[in-house]
Coordinates of N, CA and C in Angstrom, one line a residue:
X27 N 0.8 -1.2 0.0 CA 0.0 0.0 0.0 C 0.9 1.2 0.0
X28 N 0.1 2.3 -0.4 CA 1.2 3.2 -0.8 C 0.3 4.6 0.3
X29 N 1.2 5.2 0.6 CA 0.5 6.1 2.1 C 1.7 7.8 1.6
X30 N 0.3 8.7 1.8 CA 1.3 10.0 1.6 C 0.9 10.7 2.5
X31 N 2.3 11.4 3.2 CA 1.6 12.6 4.8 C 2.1 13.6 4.4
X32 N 1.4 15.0 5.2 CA 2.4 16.3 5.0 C 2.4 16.4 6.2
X33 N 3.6 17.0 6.3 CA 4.1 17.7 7.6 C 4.5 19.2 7.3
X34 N 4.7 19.8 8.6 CA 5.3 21.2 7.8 C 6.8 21.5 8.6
X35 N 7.9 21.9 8.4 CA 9.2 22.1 9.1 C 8.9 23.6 9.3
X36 N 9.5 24.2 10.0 CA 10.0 25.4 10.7 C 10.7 26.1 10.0
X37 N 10.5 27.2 9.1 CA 11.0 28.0 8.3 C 12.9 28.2 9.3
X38 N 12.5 28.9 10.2 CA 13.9 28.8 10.3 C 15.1 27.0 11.3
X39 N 14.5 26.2 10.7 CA 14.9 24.9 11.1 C 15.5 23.8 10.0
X40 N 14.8 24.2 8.9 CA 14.7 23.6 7.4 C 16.6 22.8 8.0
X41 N 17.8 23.9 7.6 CA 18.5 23.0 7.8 C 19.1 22.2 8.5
X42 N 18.6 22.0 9.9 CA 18.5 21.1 11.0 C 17.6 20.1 10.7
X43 N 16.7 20.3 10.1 CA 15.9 19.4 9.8 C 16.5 18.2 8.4
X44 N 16.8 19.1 7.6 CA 17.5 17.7 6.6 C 18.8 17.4 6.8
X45 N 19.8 18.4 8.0 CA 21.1 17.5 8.7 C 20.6 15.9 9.2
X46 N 19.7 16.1 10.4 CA 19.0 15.0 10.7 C 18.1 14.2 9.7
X47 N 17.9 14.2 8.7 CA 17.4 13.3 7.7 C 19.1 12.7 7.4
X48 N 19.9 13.1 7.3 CA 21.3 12.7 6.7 C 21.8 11.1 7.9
X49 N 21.5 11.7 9.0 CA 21.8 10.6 10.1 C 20.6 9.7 10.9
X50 N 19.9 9.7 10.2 CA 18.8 8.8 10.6 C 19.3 7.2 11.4
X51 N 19.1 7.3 13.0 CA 19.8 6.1 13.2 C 19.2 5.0 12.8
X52 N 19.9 3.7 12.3 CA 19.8 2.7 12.2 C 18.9 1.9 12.4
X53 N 18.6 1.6 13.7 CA 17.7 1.3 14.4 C 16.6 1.5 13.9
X54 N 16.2 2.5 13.7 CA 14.4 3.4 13.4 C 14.6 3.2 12.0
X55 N 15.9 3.1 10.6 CA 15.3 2.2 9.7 C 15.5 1.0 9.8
X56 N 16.1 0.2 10.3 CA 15.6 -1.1 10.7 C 14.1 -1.2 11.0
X57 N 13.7 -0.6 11.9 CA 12.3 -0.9 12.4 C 11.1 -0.3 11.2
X58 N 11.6 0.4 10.5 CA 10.7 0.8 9.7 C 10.7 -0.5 8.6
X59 N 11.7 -1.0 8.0 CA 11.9 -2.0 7.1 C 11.5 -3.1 7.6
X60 N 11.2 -3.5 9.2 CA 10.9 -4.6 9.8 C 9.3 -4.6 9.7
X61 N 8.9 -3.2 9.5 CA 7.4 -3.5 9.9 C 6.7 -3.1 8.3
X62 N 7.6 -3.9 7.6 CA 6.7 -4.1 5.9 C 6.8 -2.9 5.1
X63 N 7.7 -1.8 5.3 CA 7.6 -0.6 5.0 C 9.2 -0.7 4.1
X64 N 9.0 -0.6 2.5 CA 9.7 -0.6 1.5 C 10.4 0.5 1.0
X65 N 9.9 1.7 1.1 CA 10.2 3.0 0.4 C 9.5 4.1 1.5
X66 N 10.5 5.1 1.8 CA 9.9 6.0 2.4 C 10.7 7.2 1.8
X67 N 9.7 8.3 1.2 CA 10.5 9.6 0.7 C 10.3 10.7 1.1
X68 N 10.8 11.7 1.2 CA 9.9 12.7 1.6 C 10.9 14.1 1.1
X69 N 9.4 15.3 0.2 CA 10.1 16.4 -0.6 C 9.3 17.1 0.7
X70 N 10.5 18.1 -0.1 CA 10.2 19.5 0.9 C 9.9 20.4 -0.8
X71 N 9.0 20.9 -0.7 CA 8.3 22.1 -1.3 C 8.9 23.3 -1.1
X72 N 9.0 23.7 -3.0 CA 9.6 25.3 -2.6 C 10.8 25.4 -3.0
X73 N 11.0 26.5 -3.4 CA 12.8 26.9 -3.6 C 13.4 27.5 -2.7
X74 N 13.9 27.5 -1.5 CA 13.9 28.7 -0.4 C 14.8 29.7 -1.3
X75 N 15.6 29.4 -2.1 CA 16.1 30.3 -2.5 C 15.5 31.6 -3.2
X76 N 14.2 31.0 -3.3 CA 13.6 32.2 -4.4 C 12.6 32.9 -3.5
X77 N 12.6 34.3 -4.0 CA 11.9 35.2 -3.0 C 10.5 35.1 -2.9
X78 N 10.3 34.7 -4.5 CA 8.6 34.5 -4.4 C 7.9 33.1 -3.6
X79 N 8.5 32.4 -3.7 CA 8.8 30.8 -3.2 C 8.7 31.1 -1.6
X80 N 9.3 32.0 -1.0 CA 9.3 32.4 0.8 C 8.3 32.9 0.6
X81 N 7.9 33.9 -0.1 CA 6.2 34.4 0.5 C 4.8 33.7 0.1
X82 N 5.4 32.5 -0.9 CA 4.2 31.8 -0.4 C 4.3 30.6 0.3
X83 N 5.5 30.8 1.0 CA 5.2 29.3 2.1 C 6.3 28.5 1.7
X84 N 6.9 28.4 0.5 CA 7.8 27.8 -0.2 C 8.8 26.9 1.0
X85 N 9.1 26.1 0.6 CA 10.0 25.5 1.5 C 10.1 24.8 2.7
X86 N 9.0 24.7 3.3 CA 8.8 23.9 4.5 C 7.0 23.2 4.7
X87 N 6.7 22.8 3.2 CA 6.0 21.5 3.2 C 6.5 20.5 2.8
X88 N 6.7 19.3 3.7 CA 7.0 18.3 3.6 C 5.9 17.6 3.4
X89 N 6.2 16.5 2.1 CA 5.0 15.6 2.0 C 5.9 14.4 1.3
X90 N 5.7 13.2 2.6 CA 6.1 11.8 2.7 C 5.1 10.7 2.0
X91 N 5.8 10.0 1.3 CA 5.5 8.9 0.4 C 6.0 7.7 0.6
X92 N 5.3 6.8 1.4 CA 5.5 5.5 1.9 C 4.8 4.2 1.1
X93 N 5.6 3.5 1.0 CA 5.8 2.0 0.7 C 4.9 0.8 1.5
X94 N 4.5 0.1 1.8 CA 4.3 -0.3 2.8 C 3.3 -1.6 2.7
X95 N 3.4 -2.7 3.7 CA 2.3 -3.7 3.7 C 1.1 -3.5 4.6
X96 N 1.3 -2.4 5.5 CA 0.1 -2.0 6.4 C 0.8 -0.9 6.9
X97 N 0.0 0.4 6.6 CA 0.5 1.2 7.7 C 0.4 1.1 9.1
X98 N -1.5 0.6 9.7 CA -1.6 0.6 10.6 C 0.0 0.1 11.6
X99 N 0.2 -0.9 10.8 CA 1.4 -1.6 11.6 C 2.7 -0.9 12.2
X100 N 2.7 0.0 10.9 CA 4.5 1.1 11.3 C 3.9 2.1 12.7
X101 N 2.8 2.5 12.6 CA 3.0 3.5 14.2 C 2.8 2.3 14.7
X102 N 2.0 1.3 15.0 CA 2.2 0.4 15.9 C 3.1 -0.4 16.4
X103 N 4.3 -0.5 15.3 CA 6.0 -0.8 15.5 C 6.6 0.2 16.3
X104 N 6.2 1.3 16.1 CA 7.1 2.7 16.2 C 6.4 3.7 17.7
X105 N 5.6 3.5 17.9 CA 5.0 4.1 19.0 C 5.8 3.8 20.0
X106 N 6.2 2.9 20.5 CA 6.8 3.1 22.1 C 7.9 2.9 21.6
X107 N 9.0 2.7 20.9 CA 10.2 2.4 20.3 C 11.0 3.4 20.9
X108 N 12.2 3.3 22.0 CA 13.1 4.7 22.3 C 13.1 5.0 21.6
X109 N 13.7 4.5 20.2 CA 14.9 5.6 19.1 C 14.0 6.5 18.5
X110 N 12.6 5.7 18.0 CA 11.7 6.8 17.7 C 11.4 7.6 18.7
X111 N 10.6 7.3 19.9 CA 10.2 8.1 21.1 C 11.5 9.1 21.0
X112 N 12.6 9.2 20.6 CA 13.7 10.7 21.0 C 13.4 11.1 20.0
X113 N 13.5 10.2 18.4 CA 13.7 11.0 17.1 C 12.4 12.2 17.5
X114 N 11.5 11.6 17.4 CA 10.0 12.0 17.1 C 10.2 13.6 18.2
X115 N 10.4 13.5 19.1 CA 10.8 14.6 20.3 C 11.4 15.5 19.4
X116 N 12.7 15.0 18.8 CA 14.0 16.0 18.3 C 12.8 16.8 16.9
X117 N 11.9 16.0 16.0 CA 11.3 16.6 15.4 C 10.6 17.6 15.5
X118 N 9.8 17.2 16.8 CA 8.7 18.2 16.9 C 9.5 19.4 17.1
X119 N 10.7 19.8 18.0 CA 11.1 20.9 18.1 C 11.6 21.8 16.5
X120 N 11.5 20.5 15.5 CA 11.8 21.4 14.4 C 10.7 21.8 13.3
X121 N 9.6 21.0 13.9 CA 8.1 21.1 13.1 C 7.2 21.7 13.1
X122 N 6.5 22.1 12.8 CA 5.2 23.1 12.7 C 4.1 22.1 13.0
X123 N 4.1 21.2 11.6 CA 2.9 20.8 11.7 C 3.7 18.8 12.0
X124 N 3.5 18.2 13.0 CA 4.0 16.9 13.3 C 3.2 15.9 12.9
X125 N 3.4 14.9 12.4 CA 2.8 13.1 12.2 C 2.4 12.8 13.1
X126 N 1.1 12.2 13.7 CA 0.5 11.4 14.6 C 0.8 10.1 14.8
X127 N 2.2 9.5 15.7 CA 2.7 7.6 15.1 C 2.3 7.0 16.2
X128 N 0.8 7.4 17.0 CA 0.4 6.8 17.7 C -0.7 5.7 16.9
X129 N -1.4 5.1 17.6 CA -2.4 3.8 16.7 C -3.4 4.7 15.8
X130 N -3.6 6.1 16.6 CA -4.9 6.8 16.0 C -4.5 8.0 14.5
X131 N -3.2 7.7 14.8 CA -2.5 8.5 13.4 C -2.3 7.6 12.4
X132 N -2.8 6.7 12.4 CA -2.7 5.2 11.1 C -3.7 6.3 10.2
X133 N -4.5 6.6 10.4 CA -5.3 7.2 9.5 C -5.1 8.6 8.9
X134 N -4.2 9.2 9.5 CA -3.7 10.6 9.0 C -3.3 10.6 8.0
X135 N -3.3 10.1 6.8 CA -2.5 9.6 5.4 C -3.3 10.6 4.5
X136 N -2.8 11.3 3.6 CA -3.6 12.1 2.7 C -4.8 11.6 1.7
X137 N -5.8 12.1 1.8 CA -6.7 11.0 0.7 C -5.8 11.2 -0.6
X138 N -6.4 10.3 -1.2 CA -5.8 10.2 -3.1 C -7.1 10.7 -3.3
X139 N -6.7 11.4 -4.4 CA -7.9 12.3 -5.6 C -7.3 11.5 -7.0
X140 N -6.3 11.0 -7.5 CA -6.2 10.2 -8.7 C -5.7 9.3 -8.7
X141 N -5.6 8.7 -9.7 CA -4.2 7.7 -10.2 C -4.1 7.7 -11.4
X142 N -2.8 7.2 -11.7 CA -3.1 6.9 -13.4 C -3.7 5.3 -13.5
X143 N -4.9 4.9 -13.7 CA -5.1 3.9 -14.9 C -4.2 3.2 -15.7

């Protein structure tokens, strides 16, 4: 199954925020690949470089595209998990808008409006 979220990062965090995408410990992808989850991506929206790009927001929507054989299962892998339980902490101080990876955030996934046929 294929699962998309948006989150939003902190205009002034953006590069703290993708240092820590660079060192993602081990562990939390292990645990993500353990719990049936194949592909996980995620763009950041926006050119920050461009001026018109900052005044509409440009740059700090994130929207994650996951892989997966159940999502319910990944917050339910991941909810009490230390490495997540710190990651998830260190995020929110860099987030606006944060992921729900408790059991009741399985459903926070963006609806689909298409596909291709």
């Amino acid at each position: 199954m294929r699962v998309a979220l948006h989150t939003k990062v902190r205009a002034d965090r953006v590069e703290e925020y993708e240092a820590a995408h660079r060192e993602v410990p081990k562990e939390l992808t292990d645990t993500i690949r353990a719990a049936a989850t194949t592909s996980w991506t995620i763009w950041r929206w926006g050119y920050p470089l461009l001026e018109r790009s900052r005044e509409l927001g440009g740059g700090t929507d994130l929207f994650h595209v996951l892989e997966c054989g159940d999502y319910g299962r990944l917050p339910a892998e991941l909810e009490k998990l230390p490495v997540n339980v710190a990651w998830q902490a260190g995020m929110a101080e860099l987030l606006d808008v944060v992921h729900d990876y408790s059991a009741e955030g399985a459903d926070a996934g963006l609806p689909v409006v298409w596909e291709l046929p």
